[in-house]
Coordinates of C-alpha atoms in Angstrom, one line a residue:
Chain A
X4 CA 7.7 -4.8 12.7
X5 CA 8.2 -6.1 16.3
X6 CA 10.3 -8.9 15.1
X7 CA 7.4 -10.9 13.4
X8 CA 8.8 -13.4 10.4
X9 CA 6.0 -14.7 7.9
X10 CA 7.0 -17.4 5.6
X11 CA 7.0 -18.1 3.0
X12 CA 6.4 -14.9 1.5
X13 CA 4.9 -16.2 -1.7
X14 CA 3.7 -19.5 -2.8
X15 CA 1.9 -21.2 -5.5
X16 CA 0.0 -23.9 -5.1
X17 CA -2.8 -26.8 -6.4
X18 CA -6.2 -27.2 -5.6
X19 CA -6.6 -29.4 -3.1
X20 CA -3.4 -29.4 -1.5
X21 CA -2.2 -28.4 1.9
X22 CA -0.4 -25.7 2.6
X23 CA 1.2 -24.4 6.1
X24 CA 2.0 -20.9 6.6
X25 CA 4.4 -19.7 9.4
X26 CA 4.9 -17.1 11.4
X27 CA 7.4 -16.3 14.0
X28 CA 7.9 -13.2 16.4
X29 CA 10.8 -12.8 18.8
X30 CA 9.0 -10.2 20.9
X31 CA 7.5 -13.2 23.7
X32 CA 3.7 -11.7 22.8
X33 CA 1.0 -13.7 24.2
X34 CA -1.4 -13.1 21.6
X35 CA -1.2 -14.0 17.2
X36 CA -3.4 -13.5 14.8
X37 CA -4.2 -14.8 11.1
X38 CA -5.5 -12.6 8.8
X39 CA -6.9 -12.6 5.1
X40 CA -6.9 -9.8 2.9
X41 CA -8.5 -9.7 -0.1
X42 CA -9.7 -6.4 -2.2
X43 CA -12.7 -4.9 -1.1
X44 CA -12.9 -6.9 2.0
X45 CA -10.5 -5.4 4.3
X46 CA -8.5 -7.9 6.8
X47 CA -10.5 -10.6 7.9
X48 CA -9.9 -12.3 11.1
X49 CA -9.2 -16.3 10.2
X50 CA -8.5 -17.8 13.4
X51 CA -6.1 -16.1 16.9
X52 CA -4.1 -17.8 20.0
X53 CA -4.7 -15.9 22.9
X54 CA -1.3 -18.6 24.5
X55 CA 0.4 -21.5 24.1
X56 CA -2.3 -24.6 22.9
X57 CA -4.9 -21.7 23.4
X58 CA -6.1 -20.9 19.8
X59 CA -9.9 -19.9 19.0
X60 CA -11.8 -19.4 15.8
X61 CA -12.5 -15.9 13.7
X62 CA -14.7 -14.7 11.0
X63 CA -14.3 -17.1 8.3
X64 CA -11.7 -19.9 9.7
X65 CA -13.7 -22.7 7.6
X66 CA -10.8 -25.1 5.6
X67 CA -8.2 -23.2 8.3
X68 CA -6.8 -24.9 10.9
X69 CA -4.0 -23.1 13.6
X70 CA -1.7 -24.7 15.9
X71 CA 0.8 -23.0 18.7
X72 CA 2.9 -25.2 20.3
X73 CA 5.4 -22.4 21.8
X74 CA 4.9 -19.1 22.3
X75 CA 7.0 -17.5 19.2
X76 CA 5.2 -19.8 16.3
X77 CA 1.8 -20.1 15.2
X78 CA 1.0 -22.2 12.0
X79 CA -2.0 -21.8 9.6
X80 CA -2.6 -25.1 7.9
X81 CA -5.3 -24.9 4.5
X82 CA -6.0 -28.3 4.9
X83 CA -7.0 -28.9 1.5
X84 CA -6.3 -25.4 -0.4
X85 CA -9.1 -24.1 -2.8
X86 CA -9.2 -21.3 -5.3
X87 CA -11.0 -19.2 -3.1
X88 CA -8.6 -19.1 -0.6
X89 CA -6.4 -17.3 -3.0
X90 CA -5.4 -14.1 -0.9
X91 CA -2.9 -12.1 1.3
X92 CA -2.1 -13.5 4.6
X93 CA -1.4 -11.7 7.3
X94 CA -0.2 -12.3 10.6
X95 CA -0.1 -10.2 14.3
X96 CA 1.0 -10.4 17.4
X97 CA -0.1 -8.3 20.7
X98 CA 2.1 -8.1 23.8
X99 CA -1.3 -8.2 26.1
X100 CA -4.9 -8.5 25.4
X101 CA -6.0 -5.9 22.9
X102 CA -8.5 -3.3 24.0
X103 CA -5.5 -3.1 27.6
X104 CA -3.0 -0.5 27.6
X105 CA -0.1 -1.3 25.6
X106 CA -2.1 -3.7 23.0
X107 CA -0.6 -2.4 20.0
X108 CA -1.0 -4.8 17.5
X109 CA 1.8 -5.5 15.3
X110 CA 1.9 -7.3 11.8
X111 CA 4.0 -8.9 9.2
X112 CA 4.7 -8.4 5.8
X113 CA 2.1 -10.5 4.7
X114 CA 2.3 -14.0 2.9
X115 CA 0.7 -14.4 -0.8
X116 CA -0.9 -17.5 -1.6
X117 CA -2.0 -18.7 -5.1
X118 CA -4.1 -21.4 -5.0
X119 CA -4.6 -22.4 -9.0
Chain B
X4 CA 1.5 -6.3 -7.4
X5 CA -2.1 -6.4 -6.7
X6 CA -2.9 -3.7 -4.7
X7 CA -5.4 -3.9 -1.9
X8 CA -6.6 -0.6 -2.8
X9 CA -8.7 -1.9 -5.0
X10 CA -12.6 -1.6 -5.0
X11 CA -12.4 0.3 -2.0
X12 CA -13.9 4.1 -0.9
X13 CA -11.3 7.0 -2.1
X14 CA -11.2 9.9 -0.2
X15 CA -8.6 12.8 -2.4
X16 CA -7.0 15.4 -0.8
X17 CA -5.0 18.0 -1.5
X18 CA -1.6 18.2 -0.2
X19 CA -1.8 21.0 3.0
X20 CA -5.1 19.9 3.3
X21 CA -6.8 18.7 6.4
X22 CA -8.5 14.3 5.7
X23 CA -11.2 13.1 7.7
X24 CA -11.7 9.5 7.3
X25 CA -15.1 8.2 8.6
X26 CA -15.5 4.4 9.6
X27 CA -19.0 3.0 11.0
X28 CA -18.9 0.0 13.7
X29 CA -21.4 -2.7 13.9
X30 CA -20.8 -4.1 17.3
X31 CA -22.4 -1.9 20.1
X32 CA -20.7 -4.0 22.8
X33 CA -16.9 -2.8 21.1
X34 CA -15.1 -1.1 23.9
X35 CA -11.7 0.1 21.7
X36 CA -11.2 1.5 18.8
X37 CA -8.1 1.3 16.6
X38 CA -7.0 2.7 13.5
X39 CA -4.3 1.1 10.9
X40 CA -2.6 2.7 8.2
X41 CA -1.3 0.3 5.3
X42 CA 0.9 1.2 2.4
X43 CA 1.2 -0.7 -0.2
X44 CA 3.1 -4.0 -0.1
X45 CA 3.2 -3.5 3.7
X46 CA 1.3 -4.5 6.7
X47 CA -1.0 -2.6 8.3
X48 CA 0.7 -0.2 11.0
X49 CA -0.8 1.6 14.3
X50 CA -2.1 4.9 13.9
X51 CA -4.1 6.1 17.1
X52 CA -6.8 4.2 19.4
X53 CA -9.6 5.7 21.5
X54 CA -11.4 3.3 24.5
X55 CA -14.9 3.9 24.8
X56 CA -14.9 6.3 27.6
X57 CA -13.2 8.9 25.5
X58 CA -14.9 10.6 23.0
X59 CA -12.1 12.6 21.2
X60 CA -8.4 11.7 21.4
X61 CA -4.9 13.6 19.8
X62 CA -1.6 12.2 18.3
X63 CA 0.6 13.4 16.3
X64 CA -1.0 15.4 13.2
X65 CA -3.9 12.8 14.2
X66 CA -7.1 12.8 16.3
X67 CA -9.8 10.2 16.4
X68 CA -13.0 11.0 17.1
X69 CA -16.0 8.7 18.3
X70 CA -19.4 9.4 18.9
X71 CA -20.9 6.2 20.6
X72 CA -24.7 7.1 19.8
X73 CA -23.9 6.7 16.1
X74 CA -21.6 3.8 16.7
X75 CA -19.5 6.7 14.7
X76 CA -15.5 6.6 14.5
X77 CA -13.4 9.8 12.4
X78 CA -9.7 10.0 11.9
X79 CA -8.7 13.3 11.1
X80 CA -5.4 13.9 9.6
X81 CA -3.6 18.0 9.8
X82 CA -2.1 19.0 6.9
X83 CA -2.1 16.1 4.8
X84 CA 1.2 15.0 3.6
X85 CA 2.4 12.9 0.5
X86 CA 3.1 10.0 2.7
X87 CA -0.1 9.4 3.9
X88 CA -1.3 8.1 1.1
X89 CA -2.3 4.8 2.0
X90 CA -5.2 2.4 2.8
X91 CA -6.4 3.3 6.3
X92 CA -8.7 0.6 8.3
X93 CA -10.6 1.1 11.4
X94 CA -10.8 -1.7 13.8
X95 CA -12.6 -2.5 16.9
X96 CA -12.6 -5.1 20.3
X97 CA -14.5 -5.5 23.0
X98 CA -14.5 -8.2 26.0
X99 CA -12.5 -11.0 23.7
X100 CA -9.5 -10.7 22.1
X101 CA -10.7 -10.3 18.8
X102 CA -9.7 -7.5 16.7
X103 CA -12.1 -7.2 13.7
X104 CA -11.7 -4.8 11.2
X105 CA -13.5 -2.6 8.5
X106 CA -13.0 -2.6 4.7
X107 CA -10.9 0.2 4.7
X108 CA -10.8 3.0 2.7
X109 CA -7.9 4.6 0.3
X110 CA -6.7 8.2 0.6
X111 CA -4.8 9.8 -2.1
X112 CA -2.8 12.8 -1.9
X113 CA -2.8 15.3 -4.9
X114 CA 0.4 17.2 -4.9

């Protein structure tokens, strides 16, 4: 899994509190990626950092916020966590731009939140 | 667990058999194509990808297929094995770094 750490795996949580997922790669990738998965939506792109400070928005990154202050961490914060944002998390990472040669994307295991 | 199976297209096979999963893009300005295999409990995984100059590429047991016109992608799996039963998603790029993908859809293998 290209050395990409998600934690924590699983967490429960209360409405309206915050929550920060992590996740860490070893590979020195320039690009990550948060992704939500929920059944019958596919993976949904949340927000992605494309460098170090350099973070930009995805699909449905509303109540999500990132942050990537080095290269092998990039944090997804739920600001103020709502039942809706119940899900799978996952993350990725890309050694170049994807859509180059060699942009295999890699992902985690995944990270499921319960927000109740 | 939850599986993230659920609600989504089924496509059965039976074992030996040859799978064609079909996925339909959106974005006519997408420039490579990707397809992800995910097995339950897991992330997804790298299957095969195709740029947008190709219209038919081979792997292993694998070979995607993309007709432009239709904004069309295929995979097409040889001899369908046990262990490819799994959620499979398509996804797709163009100028940004974005990767979006589809819905996905599950394939079961009858033995």
């Amino acid at each position: 899994d290209a050395g990409i750490t998600q934690s924590p795996r699983h967490k429960v949580t209360e409405t309206g509190t915050p929550v920060t997922l992590r996740c860490h790669q070893t590979e020195n990738h320039r690009y990550m990626y948060w992704y939500r998965q929920d059944p019958g939506h596919g993976l949904r792109l949340i927000h992605y950092s494309y460098g170090v400070k350099d973070t930009d928005k995805g699909e449905v990154s509303d109540g999500y916020s990132v942050s990537r202050s080095k290269t092998e961490d990039f944090l997804l914060t739920l600001e103020s966590a709502t039942s809706s944002q119940t899900s799978v998390y996952f993350c990725a990472t890309a050694r170049v731009e994807v859509g180059r040669p060699g942009a295999e994307a890699f992902f985690g295991q995944g990270t499921r939140l319960t927000v109740v | 667990g939850e599986s993230v199976g659920l609600h989504l297209p089924t496509l059965s096979v039976q074992e030996g058999d040859n799978s064609i999963i079909n996925c339909a893009y959106s974005n006519s300005a997408s420039d490579y194509f990707i397809w992800y295999k995910q097995e339950s409990g897991k992330g997804p995984q790298f299957i095969i990808d195709i740029r947008s100059n190709m219209d038919k590429r081979q792997g292993q047991r694998v070979t995607v297929l993309l007709n432009k016109t239709v904004k069309h992608l295929s995979l097409q799996i040889a001899a369908t094995q046990p262990g490819d039963s799994a959620v499979y998603f398509c996804a797709e790029t163009g100028a940004n770094s974005k990767l979006t993908f589809g819905k996905g859809i599950t394939l079961s293998v009858r033995p």
